[in-house]
Amino acid sequence: METARLKLKTCAGCAKLMQPPVFHCPACGSAELRDRELEAKGEIYTLSTVYATFGSWGKKVPFTLAVVELPETLRVIGVVEDPDAATRPFRIGDRVRFARYDEGQAPIFARDPA
Amino acid sequence: MPDVAIIGACETRHGILNDRSLRSLISEAGHGAIADAAIDRKDIQAVYVGNYAANEFNGQNAVAAFAATAVGLGDLPSVHLEGACASGGLAIRDGLIAIKAGIYHTVLVIGVEKMNTKEGEALMEVVGRGQDQDFEGPFNIPAVAGFALNASRHMHEFGTTKEHLAAVAEKNYYHGSLNPYAHKQRALAMERVLKGNSREVASPLGLHDISLVTDGAAAVVLTTLDRAKASRPDPVLVKGSGLGGDAFTTAQKRSSVRFEASIRAAKEAYAMAGLGPEDIDVVECHDCFTITEIINIEDLGFVEKGKGGPYTQDGHTRLGGKLPVNTSGGLKSKGHPVGCTGVGQVVEMTWQLRGQSGKRQVADAKRALTHVLGGPGAISAVHVLERLRD
């Protein structure tokens, strides 16, 4: 299976890494942003299991929302999924890797077995 | 720059006010503030309005002109400020700036929201728009989940507990039980708060960690100190004002255990006032969720970072404690009509400083602080108020 990669942008001027959508580098103002794809393994910085919401995700509750801290000094908000989550809930500090985008282009992470 | 004072303050009863229109709420608060100021309405030169989503909740745009007209001031310039839950604080701030700049000498500031026109998912969706739709939008993140991310991290770093969170709710319900304007005027025992919270909405937050969906309006009249002294013996001086920002999207913030926007706003407001947190006698701060009040009292400098939970549990922020916080009942019990909240806080603190707060009066309150927080901790307005009567 091909490794899933998180689509990011990097600034040609100052090398800052950013999550799109972004059109100018917030650090230096440069408009020269390049695509960069990352295997994206990191740790859960914080999380919450959501039991009620609206829209398409309202039909998928409960789901666990997390801010994932990547070693490339970038935090990304995503949903963490694990078929065993009911018996082994996610905790802060757990290792996760980018798994896929959902139909609304929201990043989904899975437990990183490594 | 002239000093600016509050000479009129009024608030409507808060609650689910299905029999009241947007116009009637604005009219009551606006006319009430003018009557309280005991000035000729012709002295008012501009109207500032804090409102979050009248376009969604009430089908009304250009809400500032609508509000000015509703209080019989339709020929005046009017401005609408929207910064999610901070909207009312922004309106106070911009009215103040206009007077300090010498553009006007007297303005009316109104905050209003009539939001019980929607419920369930439709309501959550409109409230959820106060977050970054490019980043938080794809997950349909409800506001409660955004702040639950703060709660999880605060618990992780400092050992804050669900009992600490519940202590905020229990205290604010108690304060609300003493406030005839509050949406919910019934104290709730700690065991019942904890029981209600056992059903989580967005972990670790449960039912009683969430503020109320409330209709209401509030208004104040601001004027130069010279004019204020001619108007009444007990004007309240707006001694400091601060506005702070932080990244609008949650993942781009440096920390989930503090709101940098609040820290920046407080720094500016304290500097302008020439005062510090130790000088404050009573506070209204933004308890949109219980965790928010815990983080706020830390960010505003009243207690060391990480100690907000125990400080609350020990009763220091309760009426009769060292520093009563949210004497109105706060967003938890007085309620949270989003655009009204920042103005309502200033009304509550004006009453405290005038000694008009009845059963919830803080004895001899001399200086007060108000604080609102908009979006996922992205916008904060802080005001420091001081009584001038002896």
Short mmCIF file of C-alpha atoms in Angstrom, two decimals:
data_model
loop_
_atom_site.label_atom_id
_atom_site.label_comp_id
_atom_site.label_asym_id
_atom_site.label_seq_id
_atom_site.Cartn_x
_atom_site.Cartn_y
_atom_site.Cartn_z
CA MET A 1 0.00 0.00 0.00
CA GLU A 2 1.32 3.42 -0.93
CA THR A 3 2.21 5.64 2.03
CA ALA A 4 -0.34 8.41 2.53
CA ARG A 5 1.12 11.89 2.37
CA LEU A 6 -0.15 15.13 3.90
CA LYS A 7 -0.25 18.00 1.39
CA LEU A 8 1.54 21.06 2.73
CA LYS A 9 3.21 24.22 1.45
CA THR A 10 6.72 25.44 2.11
CA CYS A 11 7.99 28.98 1.66
CA ALA A 12 10.71 29.36 -0.97
CA GLY A 13 12.03 32.40 0.92
CA CYS A 14 12.25 31.25 4.54
CA ALA A 15 11.46 27.50 4.36
CA LYS A 16 8.50 27.81 6.74
CA LEU A 17 6.15 24.85 6.50
CA MET A 18 2.43 25.59 6.33
CA GLN A 19 -0.91 23.83 6.08
CA PRO A 20 -2.97 25.02 3.09
CA PRO A 21 -5.00 26.98 2.24
CA VAL A 22 -2.33 29.69 2.44
CA PHE A 23 -1.33 32.14 -0.26
CA HIS A 24 1.48 34.17 1.26
CA CYS A 25 3.99 33.08 3.89
CA PRO A 26 2.80 34.48 7.26
CA ALA A 27 6.42 34.67 8.46
CA CYS A 28 8.08 36.60 5.59
CA GLY A 29 5.25 37.59 3.25
CA SER A 30 6.59 35.74 0.24
CA ALA A 31 4.05 34.54 -2.35
CA GLU A 32 6.45 31.90 -3.62
CA LEU A 33 5.09 28.82 -1.93
CA ARG A 34 5.94 25.31 -3.08
CA ASP A 35 4.01 22.10 -2.68
CA ARG A 36 5.46 19.65 -0.23
CA GLU A 37 4.12 16.26 0.70
CA LEU A 38 4.97 14.70 4.01
CA GLU A 39 4.52 11.26 5.47
CA ALA A 40 3.44 13.20 8.56
CA LYS A 41 4.06 11.22 11.71
CA GLY A 42 3.65 13.00 15.01
CA GLU A 43 2.15 13.10 18.47
CA ILE A 44 -1.25 14.12 19.76
CA TYR A 45 -0.86 17.56 21.41
CA THR A 46 -4.48 17.72 22.56
CA LEU A 47 -7.77 15.99 21.75
CA SER A 48 -11.51 15.78 22.35
CA THR A 49 -14.07 13.13 21.52
CA VAL A 50 -17.09 14.83 19.98
CA TYR A 51 -20.54 13.35 20.69
CA ALA A 52 -22.73 15.86 18.85
CA THR A 53 -22.20 18.23 15.96
CA PHE A 54 -23.82 19.45 12.75
CA GLY A 55 -23.29 18.72 9.06
CA SER A 56 -21.69 15.61 7.60
CA TRP A 57 -19.60 14.97 10.73
CA GLY A 58 -22.77 15.09 12.80
CA LYS A 59 -23.60 11.72 11.25
CA LYS A 60 -20.21 10.28 12.21
CA VAL A 61 -20.26 10.94 15.98
CA PRO A 62 -18.56 10.02 18.14
CA PHE A 63 -15.23 10.92 16.57
CA THR A 64 -12.02 12.12 18.13
CA LEU A 65 -10.67 15.48 17.12
CA ALA A 66 -6.97 16.08 17.72
CA VAL A 67 -4.26 18.65 17.25
CA VAL A 68 -1.30 16.66 15.96
CA GLU A 69 2.21 18.00 16.48
CA LEU A 70 4.59 17.07 13.67
CA PRO A 71 8.36 17.12 14.25
CA GLU A 72 8.62 19.68 11.44
CA THR A 73 7.30 22.25 13.98
CA LEU A 74 3.85 22.27 12.54
CA ARG A 75 0.56 21.49 14.21
CA VAL A 76 -2.37 20.21 12.19
CA ILE A 77 -5.97 19.73 13.30
CA GLY A 78 -7.43 16.40 12.28
CA VAL A 79 -9.50 13.41 13.29
CA VAL A 80 -7.74 10.38 14.76
CA GLU A 81 -9.20 6.98 14.00
CA ASP A 82 -8.53 3.54 15.41
CA PRO A 83 -10.88 0.54 15.13
CA ASP A 84 -9.87 -0.35 18.70
CA ALA A 85 -10.49 3.17 20.08
CA ALA A 86 -13.42 2.01 22.26
CA THR A 87 -11.16 -0.25 24.31
CA ARG A 88 -7.97 1.74 23.86
CA PRO A 89 -8.84 5.45 23.76
CA PHE A 90 -6.40 7.95 22.32
CA ARG A 91 -4.38 10.00 24.79
CA ILE A 92 -2.19 13.09 24.62
CA GLY A 93 1.28 12.02 23.49
CA ASP A 94 0.06 9.03 21.45
CA ARG A 95 1.89 8.61 18.14
CA VAL A 96 -0.21 8.95 14.99
CA ARG A 97 0.46 9.14 11.25
CA PHE A 98 -1.47 10.79 8.44
CA ALA A 99 -3.78 8.18 6.88
CA ARG A 100 -6.05 9.87 4.34
CA TYR A 101 -8.27 12.80 3.49
CA ASP A 102 -12.01 12.46 3.91
CA GLU A 103 -14.39 13.56 1.14
CA GLY A 104 -14.30 17.13 2.51
CA GLN A 105 -10.46 17.18 2.40
CA ALA A 106 -10.19 16.96 6.19
CA PRO A 107 -7.02 15.14 7.30
CA ILE A 108 -7.54 11.81 9.08
CA PHE A 109 -4.79 10.28 11.22
CA ALA A 110 -4.36 6.70 12.39
CA ARG A 111 -2.43 5.22 15.27
CA ASP A 112 1.22 4.84 14.33
CA PRO A 113 2.24 1.30 15.18
CA ALA A 114 5.94 2.12 14.88
CA MET B 1 -7.06 62.43 25.15
CA PRO B 2 -10.16 62.94 27.29
CA ASP B 3 -11.01 60.50 30.06
CA VAL B 4 -14.20 58.56 29.31
CA ALA B 5 -16.90 57.53 31.76
CA ILE B 6 -20.08 55.45 31.82
CA ILE B 7 -23.14 57.46 32.80
CA GLY B 8 -25.95 55.16 31.69
CA ALA B 9 -26.33 51.39 31.88
CA CYS B 10 -29.23 49.07 31.18
CA GLU B 11 -29.80 45.42 30.48
CA THR B 12 -32.89 43.43 29.55
CA ARG B 13 -33.93 40.26 31.32
CA HIS B 14 -31.98 37.40 29.73
CA GLY B 15 -33.53 34.10 28.69
CA ILE B 16 -35.40 32.34 25.93
CA LEU B 17 -37.49 35.34 25.00
CA ASN B 18 -39.78 34.04 22.28
CA ASP B 19 -42.29 36.81 22.89
CA ARG B 20 -39.70 39.55 22.35
CA SER B 21 -38.50 40.80 18.95
CA LEU B 22 -34.95 41.90 18.16
CA ARG B 23 -36.27 45.44 17.93
CA SER B 24 -37.98 45.36 21.31
CA LEU B 25 -34.84 44.10 23.07
CA ILE B 26 -32.72 46.86 21.49
CA SER B 27 -35.36 49.46 22.27
CA GLU B 28 -35.59 48.48 25.94
CA ALA B 29 -31.82 48.42 26.53
CA GLY B 30 -31.07 51.55 24.49
CA HIS B 31 -33.84 53.69 25.94
CA GLY B 32 -33.07 52.33 29.40
CA ALA B 33 -29.42 53.38 29.19
CA ILE B 34 -30.34 56.86 27.98
CA ALA B 35 -32.93 57.25 30.77
CA ASP B 36 -30.39 56.01 33.33
CA ALA B 37 -27.87 58.60 32.07
CA ALA B 38 -30.51 61.30 32.52
CA ILE B 39 -29.24 63.19 29.50
CA ASP B 40 -31.02 64.75 26.54
CA ARG B 41 -31.00 62.11 23.81
CA LYS B 42 -29.84 64.86 21.43
CA ASP B 43 -26.47 64.76 23.21
CA ILE B 44 -25.78 61.31 21.75
CA GLN B 45 -23.70 61.57 18.60
CA ALA B 46 -23.17 57.99 17.40
CA VAL B 47 -24.36 54.43 18.02
CA TYR B 48 -22.05 51.39 18.26
CA VAL B 49 -23.60 47.93 18.07
CA GLY B 50 -22.15 44.55 19.00
CA ASN B 51 -23.99 41.67 17.35
CA TYR B 52 -22.89 38.28 16.08
CA ALA B 53 -25.44 37.01 13.61
CA ALA B 54 -28.71 38.93 13.33
CA ASN B 55 -28.50 38.14 9.62
CA GLU B 56 -28.83 34.42 10.44
CA PHE B 57 -30.94 34.48 13.57
CA ASN B 58 -33.33 37.29 12.68
CA GLY B 59 -32.92 37.83 8.93
CA GLN B 60 -31.59 41.32 9.64
CA ASN B 61 -28.51 42.95 8.12
CA ALA B 62 -27.28 46.53 8.69
CA VAL B 63 -28.10 45.87 12.31
CA ALA B 64 -26.43 49.10 13.52
CA ALA B 65 -28.78 51.29 11.49
CA PHE B 66 -31.65 49.05 12.58
CA ALA B 67 -30.65 49.48 16.23
CA ALA B 68 -30.11 53.25 15.98
CA THR B 69 -33.56 53.62 14.44
CA ALA B 70 -35.11 51.37 17.11
CA VAL B 71 -33.94 53.81 19.80
CA GLY B 72 -35.07 56.87 17.87
CA LEU B 73 -31.56 57.82 16.76
CA GLY B 74 -31.84 56.82 13.12
CA ASP B 75 -30.26 60.04 11.94
CA LEU B 76 -26.99 59.31 13.75
CA PRO B 77 -23.93 57.52 12.40
CA SER B 78 -23.99 53.88 13.46
CA VAL B 79 -21.38 51.13 13.34
CA HIS B 80 -21.73 47.36 13.73
CA LEU B 81 -18.83 45.40 15.25
CA GLU B 82 -18.63 41.63 14.93
CA GLY B 83 -15.87 39.51 16.42
CA ALA B 84 -17.80 36.37 17.34
CA CYS B 85 -18.25 36.19 21.12
CA ALA B 86 -16.13 39.34 21.59
CA SER B 87 -18.51 41.52 19.52
CA GLY B 88 -19.89 43.50 22.46
CA GLY B 89 -16.40 44.21 23.81
CA LEU B 90 -15.37 45.51 20.40
CA ALA B 91 -18.35 47.89 20.37
CA ILE B 92 -17.41 49.28 23.81
CA ARG B 93 -13.82 49.66 22.68
CA ASP B 94 -14.63 51.48 19.43
CA GLY B 95 -17.08 53.82 21.13
CA LEU B 96 -14.38 54.62 23.66
CA ILE B 97 -11.76 55.22 20.95
CA ALA B 98 -14.06 57.63 19.10
CA ILE B 99 -14.46 59.75 22.25
CA LYS B 100 -10.76 59.57 23.09
CA ALA B 101 -9.97 60.66 19.54
CA GLY B 102 -12.21 63.70 19.96
CA ILE B 103 -14.58 62.68 17.16
CA TYR B 104 -17.61 62.47 19.50
CA HIS B 105 -18.20 63.44 23.12
CA THR B 106 -21.11 61.04 23.80
CA VAL B 107 -22.00 57.67 22.25
CA LEU B 108 -24.51 54.89 22.88
CA VAL B 109 -23.16 51.32 22.80
CA ILE B 110 -25.64 48.47 22.40
CA GLY B 111 -25.03 44.73 22.47
CA VAL B 112 -27.76 42.37 21.34
CA GLU B 113 -28.46 38.81 20.27
CA LYS B 114 -31.76 37.04 19.79
CA MET B 115 -30.55 33.55 18.97
CA ASN B 116 -33.28 31.17 20.14
CA THR B 117 -34.79 31.42 16.67
CA LYS B 118 -32.59 28.40 15.81
CA GLU B 119 -31.94 25.18 17.65
CA GLY B 120 -30.04 21.91 17.42
CA GLU B 121 -27.72 21.44 14.47
CA ALA B 122 -28.84 24.67 12.76
CA LEU B 123 -27.83 26.65 15.87
CA MET B 124 -24.51 24.81 16.23
CA GLU B 125 -23.73 25.50 12.60
CA VAL B 126 -24.23 29.29 12.96
CA VAL B 127 -22.23 29.40 16.21
CA GLY B 128 -19.54 27.24 14.56
CA ARG B 129 -18.98 29.94 11.94
CA GLY B 130 -17.09 31.87 14.62
CA GLN B 131 -14.16 29.57 13.79
CA ASP B 132 -11.88 29.40 10.73
CA GLN B 133 -13.99 27.77 8.03
CA ASP B 134 -10.94 26.71 6.01
CA PHE B 135 -9.36 24.75 8.88
CA GLU B 136 -12.04 23.95 11.48
CA GLY B 137 -14.86 24.01 8.91
CA PRO B 138 -14.14 20.66 7.23
CA PHE B 139 -14.75 18.87 10.54
CA ASN B 140 -17.97 20.76 11.47
CA ILE B 141 -16.30 21.46 14.80
CA PRO B 142 -18.82 22.76 17.34
CA ALA B 143 -17.58 25.57 19.61
CA VAL B 144 -17.60 23.21 22.60
CA ALA B 145 -15.08 20.90 20.93
CA GLY B 146 -12.70 23.76 20.21
CA PHE B 147 -12.58 24.64 23.92
CA ALA B 148 -12.53 20.96 24.89
CA LEU B 149 -9.12 20.87 23.17
CA ASN B 150 -8.00 23.55 25.63
CA ALA B 151 -9.48 21.62 28.55
CA SER B 152 -7.73 18.34 27.66
CA ARG B 153 -4.36 20.04 27.43
CA HIS B 154 -4.86 22.09 30.61
CA MET B 155 -5.74 18.89 32.49
CA HIS B 156 -2.70 17.17 31.02
CA GLU B 157 -0.22 19.90 31.93
CA PHE B 158 -1.57 21.02 35.31
CA GLY B 159 -3.73 18.24 36.67
CA THR B 160 -6.90 20.27 36.35
CA THR B 161 -9.89 18.01 37.06
CA LYS B 162 -13.55 17.71 36.13
CA GLU B 163 -14.32 18.74 39.71
CA HIS B 164 -12.42 21.99 39.11
CA LEU B 165 -14.51 22.61 36.00
CA ALA B 166 -17.70 21.79 37.88
CA ALA B 167 -16.71 24.25 40.62
CA VAL B 168 -16.92 27.05 38.03
CA ALA B 169 -20.42 25.97 36.97
CA GLU B 170 -21.68 25.51 40.53
CA LYS B 171 -20.35 28.94 41.54
CA ASN B 172 -21.79 30.71 38.49
CA TYR B 173 -25.19 29.02 38.92
CA TYR B 174 -25.16 30.26 42.51
CA HIS B 175 -24.32 33.81 41.41
CA GLY B 176 -27.03 33.63 38.74
CA SER B 177 -29.57 32.59 41.38
CA LEU B 178 -29.05 36.05 42.91
CA ASN B 179 -29.47 37.95 39.63
CA PRO B 180 -33.03 38.84 38.60
CA TYR B 181 -31.78 39.46 35.03
CA ALA B 182 -30.22 35.99 34.64
CA HIS B 183 -31.44 33.35 32.21
CA LYS B 184 -31.09 30.60 34.83
CA GLN B 185 -31.82 31.75 38.38
CA ARG B 186 -31.45 28.48 40.22
CA ALA B 187 -28.44 27.24 42.16
CA LEU B 188 -27.39 23.66 41.44
CA ALA B 189 -25.61 21.46 43.97
CA MET B 190 -22.16 20.19 43.07
CA GLU B 191 -23.33 16.56 42.91
CA ARG B 192 -25.98 17.48 40.37
CA VAL B 193 -23.48 19.45 38.26
CA LEU B 194 -21.16 16.44 38.22
CA LYS B 195 -24.02 14.08 37.45
CA GLY B 196 -25.13 16.23 34.51
CA ASN B 197 -21.56 16.38 33.26
CA SER B 198 -21.21 12.60 33.27
CA ARG B 199 -22.77 12.71 29.82
CA GLU B 200 -20.02 14.34 27.77
CA VAL B 201 -20.75 16.56 24.79
CA ALA B 202 -17.13 16.92 23.71
CA SER B 203 -14.76 15.23 26.15
CA PRO B 204 -13.86 16.29 28.79
CA LEU B 205 -16.72 18.82 28.70
CA GLY B 206 -20.31 17.96 29.61
CA LEU B 207 -23.70 19.67 29.81
CA HIS B 208 -22.90 22.03 32.70
CA ASP B 209 -19.55 23.06 31.25
CA ILE B 210 -21.38 24.87 28.44
CA SER B 211 -22.86 28.38 28.51
CA LEU B 212 -26.53 29.02 27.77
CA VAL B 213 -28.19 29.90 24.46
CA THR B 214 -29.76 33.17 25.46
CA ASP B 215 -31.64 36.18 24.09
CA GLY B 216 -30.91 39.59 25.53
CA ALA B 217 -29.66 43.13 25.05
CA ALA B 218 -27.57 45.59 27.04
CA ALA B 219 -26.54 49.19 26.50
CA VAL B 220 -24.29 51.85 28.01
CA VAL B 221 -23.84 55.57 27.45
CA LEU B 222 -20.20 56.69 27.27
CA THR B 223 -19.20 60.33 27.54
CA THR B 224 -16.23 62.50 28.41
CA LEU B 225 -15.43 62.65 32.11
CA ASP B 226 -16.16 66.38 32.20
CA ARG B 227 -19.66 65.83 30.86
CA ALA B 228 -20.13 62.79 33.08
CA LYS B 229 -19.46 64.79 36.24
CA ALA B 230 -22.10 67.30 35.20
CA SER B 231 -24.57 64.47 34.61
CA ARG B 232 -24.43 62.35 37.79
CA PRO B 233 -22.53 62.00 41.09
CA ASP B 234 -21.38 58.41 40.49
CA PRO B 235 -19.92 58.08 36.99
CA VAL B 236 -17.77 55.02 36.33
CA LEU B 237 -14.44 55.79 34.71
CA VAL B 238 -13.24 53.56 31.86
CA LYS B 239 -9.68 53.57 33.09
CA GLY B 240 -8.15 51.03 30.73
CA SER B 241 -9.00 49.32 27.45
CA GLY B 242 -7.14 46.59 25.62
CA LEU B 243 -7.72 44.55 22.50
CA GLY B 244 -5.64 41.48 21.75
CA GLY B 245 -5.40 38.99 18.91
CA ASP B 246 -4.09 35.51 18.27
CA ALA B 247 -4.20 33.04 15.38
CA PHE B 248 -7.80 32.37 14.38
CA THR B 249 -7.17 28.71 13.73
CA THR B 250 -6.56 26.42 16.67
CA ALA B 251 -3.60 24.48 15.27
CA GLN B 252 -1.62 27.67 14.62
CA LYS B 253 -1.62 28.77 18.25
CA ARG B 254 1.51 28.34 20.32
CA SER B 255 -0.34 26.90 23.28
CA SER B 256 -3.72 25.46 24.23
CA VAL B 257 -3.38 26.29 27.93
CA ARG B 258 -3.47 30.06 27.52
CA PHE B 259 -5.26 32.58 25.33
CA GLU B 260 -2.56 34.91 24.05
CA ALA B 261 -5.27 37.33 22.88
CA SER B 262 -6.45 37.77 26.49
CA ILE B 263 -2.90 38.20 27.77
CA ARG B 264 -2.23 40.90 25.17
CA ALA B 265 -5.54 42.69 25.82
CA ALA B 266 -5.00 42.63 29.58
CA LYS B 267 -1.46 43.97 29.24
CA GLU B 268 -2.70 46.95 27.24
CA ALA B 269 -5.67 47.61 29.53
CA TYR B 270 -3.62 47.41 32.74
CA ALA B 271 -0.94 49.70 31.25
CA MET B 272 -3.51 52.30 30.21
CA ALA B 273 -5.14 52.13 33.65
CA GLY B 274 -1.81 52.26 35.48
CA LEU B 275 -3.11 49.30 37.51
CA GLY B 276 -2.46 45.61 37.87
CA PRO B 277 -4.51 42.52 38.65
CA GLU B 278 -3.96 43.06 42.40
CA ASP B 279 -5.97 46.30 42.18
CA ILE B 280 -9.15 44.65 40.88
CA ASP B 281 -12.09 43.95 43.25
CA VAL B 282 -14.58 42.22 40.96
CA VAL B 283 -14.49 40.62 37.50
CA GLU B 284 -16.78 39.60 34.68
CA CYS B 285 -14.88 37.27 32.36
CA HIS B 286 -15.80 35.08 29.43
CA ASP B 287 -16.96 31.73 30.79
CA CYS B 288 -18.28 30.43 27.46
CA PHE B 289 -17.15 27.07 28.87
CA THR B 290 -16.03 26.34 32.42
CA ILE B 291 -12.44 25.71 31.28
CA THR B 292 -12.40 29.18 29.72
CA GLU B 293 -13.01 30.86 33.09
CA ILE B 294 -10.17 28.84 34.63
CA ILE B 295 -7.78 29.85 31.84
CA ASN B 296 -9.03 33.45 31.91
CA ILE B 297 -8.32 34.08 35.59
CA GLU B 298 -4.78 32.83 34.93
CA ASP B 299 -4.32 34.89 31.74
CA LEU B 300 -5.65 38.03 33.43
CA GLY B 301 -3.01 37.67 36.15
CA PHE B 302 -5.26 36.85 39.11
CA VAL B 303 -3.67 33.46 39.74
CA GLU B 304 -0.54 31.66 38.55
CA LYS B 305 -0.81 29.66 35.30
CA GLY B 306 -2.16 26.21 36.02
CA LYS B 307 -3.68 27.11 39.40
CA GLY B 308 -7.06 28.39 38.17
CA GLY B 309 -8.88 25.14 38.99
CA PRO B 310 -7.82 24.86 42.66
CA TYR B 311 -8.28 28.65 43.10
CA THR B 312 -11.90 28.27 41.98
CA GLN B 313 -12.51 25.12 44.01
CA ASP B 314 -11.19 26.92 47.12
CA GLY B 315 -13.92 29.54 46.74
CA HIS B 316 -11.72 32.56 46.01
CA THR B 317 -13.82 33.57 42.98
CA ARG B 318 -17.16 33.16 44.75
CA LEU B 319 -19.15 36.06 46.20
CA GLY B 320 -17.53 36.66 49.58
CA GLY B 321 -14.18 35.34 48.31
CA LYS B 322 -10.97 37.25 47.57
CA LEU B 323 -11.97 38.11 44.01
CA PRO B 324 -15.58 37.45 43.00
CA VAL B 325 -15.71 36.43 39.33
CA ASN B 326 -18.89 36.59 37.23
CA THR B 327 -21.20 37.98 39.89
CA SER B 328 -23.93 38.16 37.24
CA GLY B 329 -23.81 34.39 36.88
CA GLY B 330 -21.66 34.80 33.80
CA LEU B 331 -22.32 33.22 30.44
CA LYS B 332 -23.09 29.99 32.30
CA SER B 333 -26.06 31.32 34.25
CA LYS B 334 -26.90 34.89 33.22
CA GLY B 335 -26.52 33.48 29.73
CA HIS B 336 -24.62 34.19 26.55
CA PRO B 337 -26.51 36.28 24.00
CA VAL B 338 -23.34 36.39 21.92
CA GLY B 339 -23.19 40.01 20.73
CA CYS B 340 -24.73 41.32 23.96
CA THR B 341 -22.27 39.66 26.33
CA GLY B 342 -19.40 42.18 26.19
CA VAL B 343 -21.77 45.09 26.83
CA GLY B 344 -23.72 43.19 29.49
CA GLN B 345 -20.50 42.61 31.42
CA VAL B 346 -19.86 46.36 31.51
CA VAL B 347 -23.43 46.95 32.73
CA GLU B 348 -22.95 44.40 35.53
CA MET B 349 -19.65 45.95 36.62
CA THR B 350 -21.10 49.47 36.44
CA TRP B 351 -23.87 48.37 38.81
CA GLN B 352 -21.29 46.78 41.13
CA LEU B 353 -19.21 49.97 41.21
CA ARG B 354 -22.32 52.07 41.87
CA GLY B 355 -23.42 49.72 44.65
CA GLN B 356 -26.62 48.72 42.79
CA SER B 357 -26.16 44.95 42.61
CA GLY B 358 -28.55 43.91 45.37
CA LYS B 359 -27.98 40.40 46.74
CA ARG B 360 -24.86 39.92 44.66
CA GLN B 361 -23.22 43.23 45.65
CA VAL B 362 -19.48 43.03 46.33
CA ALA B 363 -18.89 45.23 49.37
CA ASP B 364 -17.13 48.48 48.58
CA ALA B 365 -16.08 47.47 45.05
CA LYS B 366 -13.82 50.21 43.68
CA ARG B 367 -12.32 48.70 40.54
CA ALA B 368 -13.67 46.12 38.13
CA LEU B 369 -12.46 44.29 35.05
CA THR B 370 -14.40 42.93 32.08
CA HIS B 371 -13.09 40.39 29.57
CA VAL B 372 -14.53 38.82 26.43
CA LEU B 373 -13.01 36.24 24.14
CA GLY B 374 -14.06 35.72 20.53
CA GLY B 375 -13.61 32.75 18.21
CA PRO B 376 -11.23 30.02 19.34
CA GLY B 377 -9.34 32.47 21.57
CA ALA B 378 -8.58 34.75 18.64
CA ILE B 379 -9.95 38.13 19.78
CA SER B 380 -10.12 39.53 23.29
CA ALA B 381 -11.29 42.84 24.71
CA VAL B 382 -10.50 43.83 28.29
CA HIS B 383 -11.75 46.91 30.13
CA VAL B 384 -10.75 48.23 33.54
CA LEU B 385 -13.40 50.34 35.28
CA GLU B 386 -13.14 52.53 38.39
CA ARG B 387 -15.81 54.15 40.50
CA LEU B 388 -15.56 57.88 41.09
CA ARG B 389 -18.06 58.27 43.93
CA ASP B 390 -16.51 58.40 47.39
#
